[in-house]
XYZ file of C-alpha atoms in Angstrom:
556
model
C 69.099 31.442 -0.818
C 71.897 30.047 1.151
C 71.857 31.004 5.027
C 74.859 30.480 6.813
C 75.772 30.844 10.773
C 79.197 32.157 12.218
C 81.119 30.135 14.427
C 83.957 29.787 16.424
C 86.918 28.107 14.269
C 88.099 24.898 16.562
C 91.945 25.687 17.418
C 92.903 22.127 17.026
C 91.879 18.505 15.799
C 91.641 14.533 17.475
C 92.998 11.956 14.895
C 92.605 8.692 16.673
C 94.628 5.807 15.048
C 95.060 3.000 17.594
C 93.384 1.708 20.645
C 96.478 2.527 22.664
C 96.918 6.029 21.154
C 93.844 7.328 21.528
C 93.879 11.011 22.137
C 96.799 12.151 19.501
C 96.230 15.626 18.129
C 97.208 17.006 15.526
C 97.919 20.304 14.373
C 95.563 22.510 12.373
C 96.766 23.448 9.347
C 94.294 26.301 7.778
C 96.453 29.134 7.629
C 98.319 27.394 4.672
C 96.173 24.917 2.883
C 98.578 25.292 -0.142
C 98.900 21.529 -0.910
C 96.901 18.252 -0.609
C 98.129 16.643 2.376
C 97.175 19.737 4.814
C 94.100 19.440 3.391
C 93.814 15.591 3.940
C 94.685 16.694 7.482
C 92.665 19.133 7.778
C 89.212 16.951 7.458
C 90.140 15.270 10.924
C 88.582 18.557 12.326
C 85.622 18.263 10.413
C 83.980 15.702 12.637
C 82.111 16.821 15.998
C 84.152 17.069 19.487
C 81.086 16.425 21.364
C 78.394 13.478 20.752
C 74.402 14.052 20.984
C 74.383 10.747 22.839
C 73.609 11.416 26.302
C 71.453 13.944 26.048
C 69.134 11.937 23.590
C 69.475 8.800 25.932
C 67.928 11.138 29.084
C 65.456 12.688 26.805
C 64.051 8.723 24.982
C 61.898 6.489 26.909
C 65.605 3.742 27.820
C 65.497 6.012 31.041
C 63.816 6.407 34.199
C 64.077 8.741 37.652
C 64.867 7.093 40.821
C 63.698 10.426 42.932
C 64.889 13.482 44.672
C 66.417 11.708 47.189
C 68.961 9.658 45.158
C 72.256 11.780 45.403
C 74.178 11.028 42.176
C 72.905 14.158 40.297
C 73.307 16.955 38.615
C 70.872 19.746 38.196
C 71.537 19.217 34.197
C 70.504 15.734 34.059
C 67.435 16.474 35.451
C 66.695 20.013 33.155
C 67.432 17.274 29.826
C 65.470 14.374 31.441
C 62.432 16.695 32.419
C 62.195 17.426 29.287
C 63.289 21.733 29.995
C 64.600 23.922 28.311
C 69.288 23.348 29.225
C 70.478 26.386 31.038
C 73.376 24.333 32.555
C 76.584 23.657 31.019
C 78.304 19.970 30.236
C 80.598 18.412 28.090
C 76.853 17.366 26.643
C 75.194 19.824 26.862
C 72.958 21.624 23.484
C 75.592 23.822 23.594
C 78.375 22.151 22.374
C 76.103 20.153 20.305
C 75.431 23.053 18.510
C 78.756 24.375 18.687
C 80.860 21.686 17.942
C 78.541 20.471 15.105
C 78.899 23.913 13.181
C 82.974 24.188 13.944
C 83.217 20.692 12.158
C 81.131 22.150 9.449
C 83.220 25.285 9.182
C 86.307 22.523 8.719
C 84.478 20.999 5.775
C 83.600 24.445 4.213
C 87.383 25.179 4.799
C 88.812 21.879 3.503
C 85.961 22.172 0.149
C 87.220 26.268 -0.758
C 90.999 25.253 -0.358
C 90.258 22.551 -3.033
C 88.687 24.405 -5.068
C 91.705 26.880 -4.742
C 94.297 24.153 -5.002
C 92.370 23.411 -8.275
C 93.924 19.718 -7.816
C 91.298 17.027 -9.783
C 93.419 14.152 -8.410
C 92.326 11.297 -6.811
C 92.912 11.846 -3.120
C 91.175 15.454 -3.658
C 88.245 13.622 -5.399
C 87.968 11.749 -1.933
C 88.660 14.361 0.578
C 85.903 16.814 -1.699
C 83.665 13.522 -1.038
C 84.475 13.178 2.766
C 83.898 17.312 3.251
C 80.270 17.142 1.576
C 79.471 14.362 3.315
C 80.886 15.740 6.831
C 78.961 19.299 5.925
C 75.957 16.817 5.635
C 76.483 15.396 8.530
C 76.851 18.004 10.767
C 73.843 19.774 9.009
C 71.968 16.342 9.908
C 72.849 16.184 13.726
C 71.607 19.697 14.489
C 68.342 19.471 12.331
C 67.272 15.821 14.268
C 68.296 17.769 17.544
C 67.478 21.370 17.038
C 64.220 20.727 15.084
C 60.946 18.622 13.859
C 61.334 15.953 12.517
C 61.392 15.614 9.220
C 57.939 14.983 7.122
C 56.283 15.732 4.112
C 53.004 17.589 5.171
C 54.590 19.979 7.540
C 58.567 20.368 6.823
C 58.267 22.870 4.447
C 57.136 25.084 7.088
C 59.074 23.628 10.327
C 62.329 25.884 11.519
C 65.030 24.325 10.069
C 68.943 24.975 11.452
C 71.083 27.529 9.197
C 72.907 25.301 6.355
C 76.197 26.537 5.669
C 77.724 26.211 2.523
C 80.298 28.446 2.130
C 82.967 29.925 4.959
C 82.163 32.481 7.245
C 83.998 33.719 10.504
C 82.158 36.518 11.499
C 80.374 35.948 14.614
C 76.727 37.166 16.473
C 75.031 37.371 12.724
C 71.147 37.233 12.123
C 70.839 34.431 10.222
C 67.050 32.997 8.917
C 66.338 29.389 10.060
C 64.746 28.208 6.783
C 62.737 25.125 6.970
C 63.299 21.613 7.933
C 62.643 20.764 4.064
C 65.456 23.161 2.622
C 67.740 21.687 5.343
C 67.133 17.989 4.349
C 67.168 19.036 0.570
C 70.973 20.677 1.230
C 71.749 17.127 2.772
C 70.399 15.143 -0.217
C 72.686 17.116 -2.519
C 75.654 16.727 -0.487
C 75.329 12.879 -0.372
C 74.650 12.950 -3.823
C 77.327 14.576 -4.753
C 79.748 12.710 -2.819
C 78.965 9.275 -3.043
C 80.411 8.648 -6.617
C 83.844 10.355 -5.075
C 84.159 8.534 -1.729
C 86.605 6.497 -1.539
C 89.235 4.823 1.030
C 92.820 5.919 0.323
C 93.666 9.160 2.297
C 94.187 7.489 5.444
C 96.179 4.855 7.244
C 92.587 3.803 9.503
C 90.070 5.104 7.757
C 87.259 4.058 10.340
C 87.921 7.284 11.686
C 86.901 8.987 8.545
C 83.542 9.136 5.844
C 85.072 5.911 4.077
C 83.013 4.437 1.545
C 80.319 2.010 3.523
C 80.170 4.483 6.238
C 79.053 6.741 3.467
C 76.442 4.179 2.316
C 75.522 3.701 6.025
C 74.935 7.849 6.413
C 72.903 7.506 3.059
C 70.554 4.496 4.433
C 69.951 6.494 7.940
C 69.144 9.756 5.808
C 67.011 8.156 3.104
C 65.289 6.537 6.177
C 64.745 9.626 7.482
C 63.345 11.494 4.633
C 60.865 8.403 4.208
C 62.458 7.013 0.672
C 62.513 3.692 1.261
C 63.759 2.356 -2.040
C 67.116 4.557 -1.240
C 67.271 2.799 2.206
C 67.943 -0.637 0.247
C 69.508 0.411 -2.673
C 72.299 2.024 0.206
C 72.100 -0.938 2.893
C 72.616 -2.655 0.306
C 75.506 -1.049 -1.342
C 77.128 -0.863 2.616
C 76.498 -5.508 3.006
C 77.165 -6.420 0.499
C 76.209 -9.867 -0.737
C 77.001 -11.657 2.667
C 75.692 -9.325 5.107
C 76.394 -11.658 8.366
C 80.142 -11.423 7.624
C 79.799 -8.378 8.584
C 77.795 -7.708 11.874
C 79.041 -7.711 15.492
C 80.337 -10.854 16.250
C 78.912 -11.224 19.566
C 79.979 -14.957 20.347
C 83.667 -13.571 20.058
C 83.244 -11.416 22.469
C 81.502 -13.572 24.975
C 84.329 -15.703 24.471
C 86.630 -12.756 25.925
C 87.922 -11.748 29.261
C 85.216 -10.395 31.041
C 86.114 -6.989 32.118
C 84.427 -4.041 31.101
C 87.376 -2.152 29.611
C 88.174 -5.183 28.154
C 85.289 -5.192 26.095
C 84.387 -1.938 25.687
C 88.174 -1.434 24.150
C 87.398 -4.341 21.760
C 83.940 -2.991 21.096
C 85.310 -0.042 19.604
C 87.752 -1.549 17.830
C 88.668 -0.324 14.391
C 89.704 -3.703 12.845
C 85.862 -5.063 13.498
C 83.684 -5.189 10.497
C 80.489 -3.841 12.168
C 82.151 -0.536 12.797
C 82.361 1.890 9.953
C 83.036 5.043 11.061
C 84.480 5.969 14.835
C 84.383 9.608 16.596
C 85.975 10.936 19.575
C 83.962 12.820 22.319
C 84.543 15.039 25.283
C 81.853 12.679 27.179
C 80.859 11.486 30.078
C 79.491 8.467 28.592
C 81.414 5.995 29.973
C 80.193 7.271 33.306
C 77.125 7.638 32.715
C 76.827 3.503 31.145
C 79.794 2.642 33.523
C 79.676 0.303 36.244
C 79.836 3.514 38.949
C 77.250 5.032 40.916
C 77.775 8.666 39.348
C 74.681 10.038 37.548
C 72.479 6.880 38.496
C 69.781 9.185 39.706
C 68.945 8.478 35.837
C 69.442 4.826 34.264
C 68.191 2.483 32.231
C 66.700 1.003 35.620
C 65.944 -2.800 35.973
C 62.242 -1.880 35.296
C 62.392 -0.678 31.621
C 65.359 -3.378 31.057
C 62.764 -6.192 32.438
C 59.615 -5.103 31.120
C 60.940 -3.135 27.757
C 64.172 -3.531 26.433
C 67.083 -6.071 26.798
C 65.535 -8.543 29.647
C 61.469 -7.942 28.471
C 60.120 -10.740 26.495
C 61.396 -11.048 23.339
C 59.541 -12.005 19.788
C 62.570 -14.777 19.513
C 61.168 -16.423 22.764
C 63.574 -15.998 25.585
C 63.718 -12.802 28.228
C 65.940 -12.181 31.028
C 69.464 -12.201 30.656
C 69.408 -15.718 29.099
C 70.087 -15.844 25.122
C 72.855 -13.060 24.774
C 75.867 -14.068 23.688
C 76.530 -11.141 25.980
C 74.409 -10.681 28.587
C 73.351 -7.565 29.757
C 74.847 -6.522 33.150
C 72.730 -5.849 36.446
C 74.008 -3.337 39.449
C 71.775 -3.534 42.088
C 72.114 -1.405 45.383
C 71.471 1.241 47.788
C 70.661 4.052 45.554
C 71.157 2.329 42.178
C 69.028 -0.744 40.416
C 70.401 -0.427 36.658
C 71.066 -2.514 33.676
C 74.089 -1.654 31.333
C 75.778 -3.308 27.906
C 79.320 -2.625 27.864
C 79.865 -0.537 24.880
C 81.357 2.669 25.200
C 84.738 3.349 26.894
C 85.833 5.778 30.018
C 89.039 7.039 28.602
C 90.641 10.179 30.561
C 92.748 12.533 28.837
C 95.530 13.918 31.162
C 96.528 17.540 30.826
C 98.092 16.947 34.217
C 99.411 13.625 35.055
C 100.866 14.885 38.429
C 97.686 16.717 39.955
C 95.395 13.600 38.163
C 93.750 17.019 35.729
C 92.521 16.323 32.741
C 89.366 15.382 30.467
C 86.439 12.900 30.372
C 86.441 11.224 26.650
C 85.116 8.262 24.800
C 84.690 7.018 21.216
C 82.091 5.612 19.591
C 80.453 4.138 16.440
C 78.506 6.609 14.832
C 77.614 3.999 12.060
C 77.638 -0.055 12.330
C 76.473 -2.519 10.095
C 74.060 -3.942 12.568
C 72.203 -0.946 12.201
C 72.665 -0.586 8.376
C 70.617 -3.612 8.155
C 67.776 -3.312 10.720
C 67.064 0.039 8.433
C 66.916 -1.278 6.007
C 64.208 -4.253 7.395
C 62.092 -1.450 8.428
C 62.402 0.023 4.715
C 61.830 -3.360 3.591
C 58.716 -3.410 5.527
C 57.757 -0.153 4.367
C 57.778 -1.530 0.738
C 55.975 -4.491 1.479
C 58.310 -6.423 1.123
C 57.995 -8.497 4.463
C 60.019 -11.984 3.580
C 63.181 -9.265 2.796
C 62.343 -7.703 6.150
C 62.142 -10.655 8.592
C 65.214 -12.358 6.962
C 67.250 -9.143 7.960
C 65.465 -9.521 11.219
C 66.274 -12.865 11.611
C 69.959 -12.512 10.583
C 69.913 -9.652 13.662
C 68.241 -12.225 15.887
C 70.228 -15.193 15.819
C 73.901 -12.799 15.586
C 72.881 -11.633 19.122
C 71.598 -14.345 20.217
C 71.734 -17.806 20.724
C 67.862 -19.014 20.237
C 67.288 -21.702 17.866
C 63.719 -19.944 16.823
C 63.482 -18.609 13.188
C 60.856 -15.905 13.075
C 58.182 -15.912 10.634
C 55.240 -13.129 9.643
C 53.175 -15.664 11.385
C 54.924 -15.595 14.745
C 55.723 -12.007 14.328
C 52.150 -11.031 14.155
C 50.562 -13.220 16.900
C 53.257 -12.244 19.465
C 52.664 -8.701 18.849
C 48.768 -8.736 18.752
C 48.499 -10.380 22.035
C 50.589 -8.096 23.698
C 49.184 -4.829 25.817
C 50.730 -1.533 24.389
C 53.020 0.131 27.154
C 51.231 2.281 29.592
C 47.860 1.056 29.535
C 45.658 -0.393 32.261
C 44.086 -3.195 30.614
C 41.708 -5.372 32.670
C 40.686 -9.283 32.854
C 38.903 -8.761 30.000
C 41.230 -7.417 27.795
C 39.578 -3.779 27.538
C 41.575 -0.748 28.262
C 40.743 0.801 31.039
C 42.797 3.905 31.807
C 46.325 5.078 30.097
C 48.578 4.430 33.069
C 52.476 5.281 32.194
C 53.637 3.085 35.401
C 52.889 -0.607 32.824
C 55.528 -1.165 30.643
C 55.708 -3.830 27.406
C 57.808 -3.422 24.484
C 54.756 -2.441 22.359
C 54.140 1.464 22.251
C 51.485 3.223 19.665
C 53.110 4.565 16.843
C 51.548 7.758 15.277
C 54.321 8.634 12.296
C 53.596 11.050 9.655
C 53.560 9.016 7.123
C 50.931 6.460 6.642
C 51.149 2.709 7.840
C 48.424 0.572 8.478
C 46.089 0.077 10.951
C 46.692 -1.212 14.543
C 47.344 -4.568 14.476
C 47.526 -5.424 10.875
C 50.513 -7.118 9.911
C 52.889 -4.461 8.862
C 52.147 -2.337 12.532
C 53.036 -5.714 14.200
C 56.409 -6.095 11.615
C 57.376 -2.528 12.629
C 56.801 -2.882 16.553
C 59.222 -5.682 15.813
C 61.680 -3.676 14.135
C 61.873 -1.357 16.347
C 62.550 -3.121 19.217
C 65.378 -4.596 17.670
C 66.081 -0.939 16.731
C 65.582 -0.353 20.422
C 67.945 -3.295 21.806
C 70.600 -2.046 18.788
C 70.754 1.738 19.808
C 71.092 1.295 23.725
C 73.170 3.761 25.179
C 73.703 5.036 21.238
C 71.050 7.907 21.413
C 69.546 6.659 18.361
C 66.200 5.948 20.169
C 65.383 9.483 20.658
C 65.032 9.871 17.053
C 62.865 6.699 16.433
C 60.415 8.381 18.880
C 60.220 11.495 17.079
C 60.187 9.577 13.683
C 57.388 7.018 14.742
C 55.434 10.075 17.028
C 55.681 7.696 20.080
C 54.566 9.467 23.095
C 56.184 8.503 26.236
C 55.795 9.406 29.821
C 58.573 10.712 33.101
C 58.398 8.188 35.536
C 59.416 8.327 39.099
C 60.509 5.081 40.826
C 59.534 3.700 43.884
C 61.952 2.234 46.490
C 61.107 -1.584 45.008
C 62.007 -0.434 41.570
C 59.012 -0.039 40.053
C 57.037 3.023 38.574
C 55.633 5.136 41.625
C 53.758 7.648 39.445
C 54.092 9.626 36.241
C 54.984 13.363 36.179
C 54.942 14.528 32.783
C 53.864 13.110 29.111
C 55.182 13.897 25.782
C 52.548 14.141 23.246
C 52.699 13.793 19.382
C 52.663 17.317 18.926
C 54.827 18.455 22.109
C 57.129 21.487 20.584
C 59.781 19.710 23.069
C 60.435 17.537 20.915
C 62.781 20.018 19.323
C 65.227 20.803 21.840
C 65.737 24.394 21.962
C 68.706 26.157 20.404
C 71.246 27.978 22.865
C 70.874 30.567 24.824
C 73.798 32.654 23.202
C 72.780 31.230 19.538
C 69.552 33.357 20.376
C 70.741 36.370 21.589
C 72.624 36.621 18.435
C 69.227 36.907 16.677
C 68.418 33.143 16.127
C 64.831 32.453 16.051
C 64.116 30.106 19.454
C 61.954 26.985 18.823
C 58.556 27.581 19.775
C 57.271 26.948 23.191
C 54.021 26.194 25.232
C 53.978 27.058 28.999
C 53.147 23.776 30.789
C 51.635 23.406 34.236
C 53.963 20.495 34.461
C 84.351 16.851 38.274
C 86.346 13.825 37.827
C 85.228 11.516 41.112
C 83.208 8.430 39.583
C 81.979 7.197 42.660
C 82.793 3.272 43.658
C 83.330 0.954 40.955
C 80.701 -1.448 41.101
C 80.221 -5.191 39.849
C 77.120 -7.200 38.248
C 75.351 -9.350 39.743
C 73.486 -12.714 38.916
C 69.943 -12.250 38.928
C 69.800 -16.123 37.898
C 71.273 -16.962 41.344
């Protein structure tokens, strides 16, 4: 049985269609859709206002707390980083998650009945019924990784799902059952499948800012890799490379051939004309405060610590750490009240309702899908399949696109670097024997506990996943993708509380296989309409940005 929520309809749209006319709207057209260009137009409100990224960067293990007595905070960073349940509001918050995810569904639903109406079987319908379905599935797929379990084949079938709407509705404060995780991800399965043999390229002028085709095979190869079918995951990667994959990843050397300025890059990063990017959104967001060189919100940041002994500057399978090796290197702000390590990715862009009074609103855009991370998915599938020569030479093709080390890795390498590391937070002595589990040691090697079976610690295909993952890791930084390769791969991670050296002082809460936070609970008003809330166990446990700051040269 279908089970559908009611929303409120968004009262307009954001077409984006150049990097120096960023925040054009357009108008919204569903009181007529009598003919096949207001639908066409219609579908640029079918994609989310607000992104999942910041609150999934605060809640993954890229992030640590530099104390109570660092002032750039807000009482909302610290209820998403803690782990607790969001009663404040933001541009970010699960709120407009949830909202914003099910207006852009109701847009789809909207744009898929006036087709049917229209009763058009012409090729730009074809498309726009493809780039509905697969912006239903979308949506659908957003709130189900946020909102719920993750997906898995022993327990799914029973695991709250999110509503799945497949048909309009208006009406508002309905009970509506949940259903399961497993109907949800079945719902997205036949949306894809229906619409990749439609998709196509042709209803738009820039159609990076819509479900062209390889950002539909890019969708596909996350989804598949979600719902553990591995032989989809290549057969889509696949489908989205194309025969010479590296002509179509992040060209990193270009850009650390550019002027170095952070809007410079950022700009260029999200630049529609650059193969890596397939499909662009707009936000409401904070992001590029939040990973912008300013000391608002550094309370929480991917702090020097997890940069040196985790992620970007932590040693690396390909042999060099630090900033050294990156075409682009990572950039360091060190200071009174801030010691954090950013990649300049995502814009600050200000929308200004009033030029005059200097009013207006915090946005960004973003990739939601890039090549780059087309084909580390589909090394991990490889991987999966057993398949390990396919796997490390999509590895390797990552490695040596980012950066500039001569080193090409083999299983051999692979495996001994990651069997004679420690895993992350434990105390291991002189001897090599674990002696406590101590979340203030940090390597990029973490125990993975997935539902689905892999082999044993320390076998070869453990070892060729820790790898793929960090690579994953470095990838998805400041991206929010992490947070769902923790809940994929079970990885329990810690809250950590800095010291005034930078380092780990202690550890004030864990996050355990099982912990029901890893679904973030649904919102407060979404309840009280007579949503079921995610489960949960009691534990005992404006537009200022601050000064602009500038890196500095830790090689000095």
């Amino acid at each position: 049985m279908n089970k559908y929520i009611g929303l409120t309809v968004v009262a307009f749209c954001m077409c984006l269609v150049s990097c120096d006319d960023y925040l054009d709207k357009l108008p919204d057209n569903r009181a007529a859709l009598d003919t096949e260009k207001k639908i066409v137009t219609l579908l640029t409100s079918a994609y989310p206002e607000n992104d999942f990224i910041l609150v999934n960067e605060l809640l993954a293990d890229n992030i640590d707390d530099d104390g109570e007595t660092n002032p750039y905070s807000t009482r909302f960073l610290e209820q998403v980083y803690y782990w607790e349940d969001v009663t404040e509001t933001n541009n970010e918050d699960p709120n407009h998650i949830w909202t914003t995810s099910y207006d852009a569904i109701i847009s789809a639903n909207q744009a898929l009945a006036a087709i049917d109406e229209l009763g058009s079987n012409s090729s730009s319908m074809q498309q726009a019924r493809a780039e509905a379905l697969l912006c239903r599935a979308y949506g659908h797929f957003v709130l189900v990784n946020e909102f719920c379990k993750h997906y898995n084949s022993a327990t799914s079938d029973k695991d709250l799902g999110i509503p799945y709407m497949t048909e309009l509705e208006e009406q508002l404060n309905l009970h509506h059952e949940r259903g399961t995780v497993k109907e949800v991800y079945e719902n997205i399965d036949k949306d894809i499948q229906e619409a990749l043999p439609l998709i196509g390229d042709d209803n738009y002028d820039v159609p990076k800012f819509h479900f062209n085709q390889k950002a539909a095979y890019a969708f596909a190869t996350r989804f598949y890799l979600f719902y553990e079918q591995w032989d989809k995951v290549v057969q889509y990667a696949s489908q989205c490379l194309g025969t010479n994959p590296g002509t179509m990843l992040r060209d990193w050397n270009v850009m650390a051939t550019m002027t170095q300025d952070r809007d410079v890059i950022t700009k260029y990063y999200i630049g529609s004309s650059i193969n890596s990017n397939l499909l662009l959104m707009t936000a409401y967001s904070n992001l590029g405060v939040f990973f912008g060189s300013y000391t608002t919100w550094k309370r929480f940041s991917h702090h020097r610590f997890v940069a040196q002994n985790e992620t970007v500057m932590a040693p690396q399978v390909w042999g060099t750490n630090g900033t050294e090796g990156y075409y682009m290197t990572p950039k360091v702000y060190s200071g009174s009240n801030y010691d954090f390590v950013i990649l300049w990715r995502l814009p600050y862009l200000f929308e200004y309702t009033d030029p005059v009074a200097g009013i207006g609103y915090r946005r960004t855009i973003y990739p939601a899908f890039t090549t780059d991370e087309v084909l580390l998915s589909r090394a991990e599938a490889y991987i999966m399949l057993n398949q390990y020569d396919n796997a490390i030479n999509d590895m390797n093709l990552w490695v040596h696109n980012i950066n500039k080390t001569t080193t090409e890795l083999t299983k051999d390498i692979i495996v001994d670097f990651y069997k004679n590391m420690n895993y992350c937070y434990e105390f291991v002595d002189n001897n090599g024997n674990v002696v406590r589990e101590d979340g203030l040691v940090s390597t990029p090697k973490k125990h993975l506990h997935p539902a689905f079976t892999i082999d044993a610690e320390g076998s070869d295909q453990e070892c060729l996943l820790q790898c793929v993952l960090c690579l994953r890791r470095i990838e998805t930084l400041q991206m929010g993708l992490r947070w769902w390769d923790i809940k994929r791969y079970g990885i329990e991670i810690p809250r950590r509380v800095m010291d005034a050296n930078g380092s780990p002082a202690k550890v004030t809460d864990w996050l355990r296989v099982n912990d029901e936070r890893r679904a973030i609970q649904i919102p407060v008003d979404v309840v009280s309409a007579g949503i079921e809330p995610n489960p949960r166990v009691v534990s005992s446990n404006d537009n200022d940005l601050g000064e602009e700051l500038q890196p500095i040269n830790i090689n000095e």
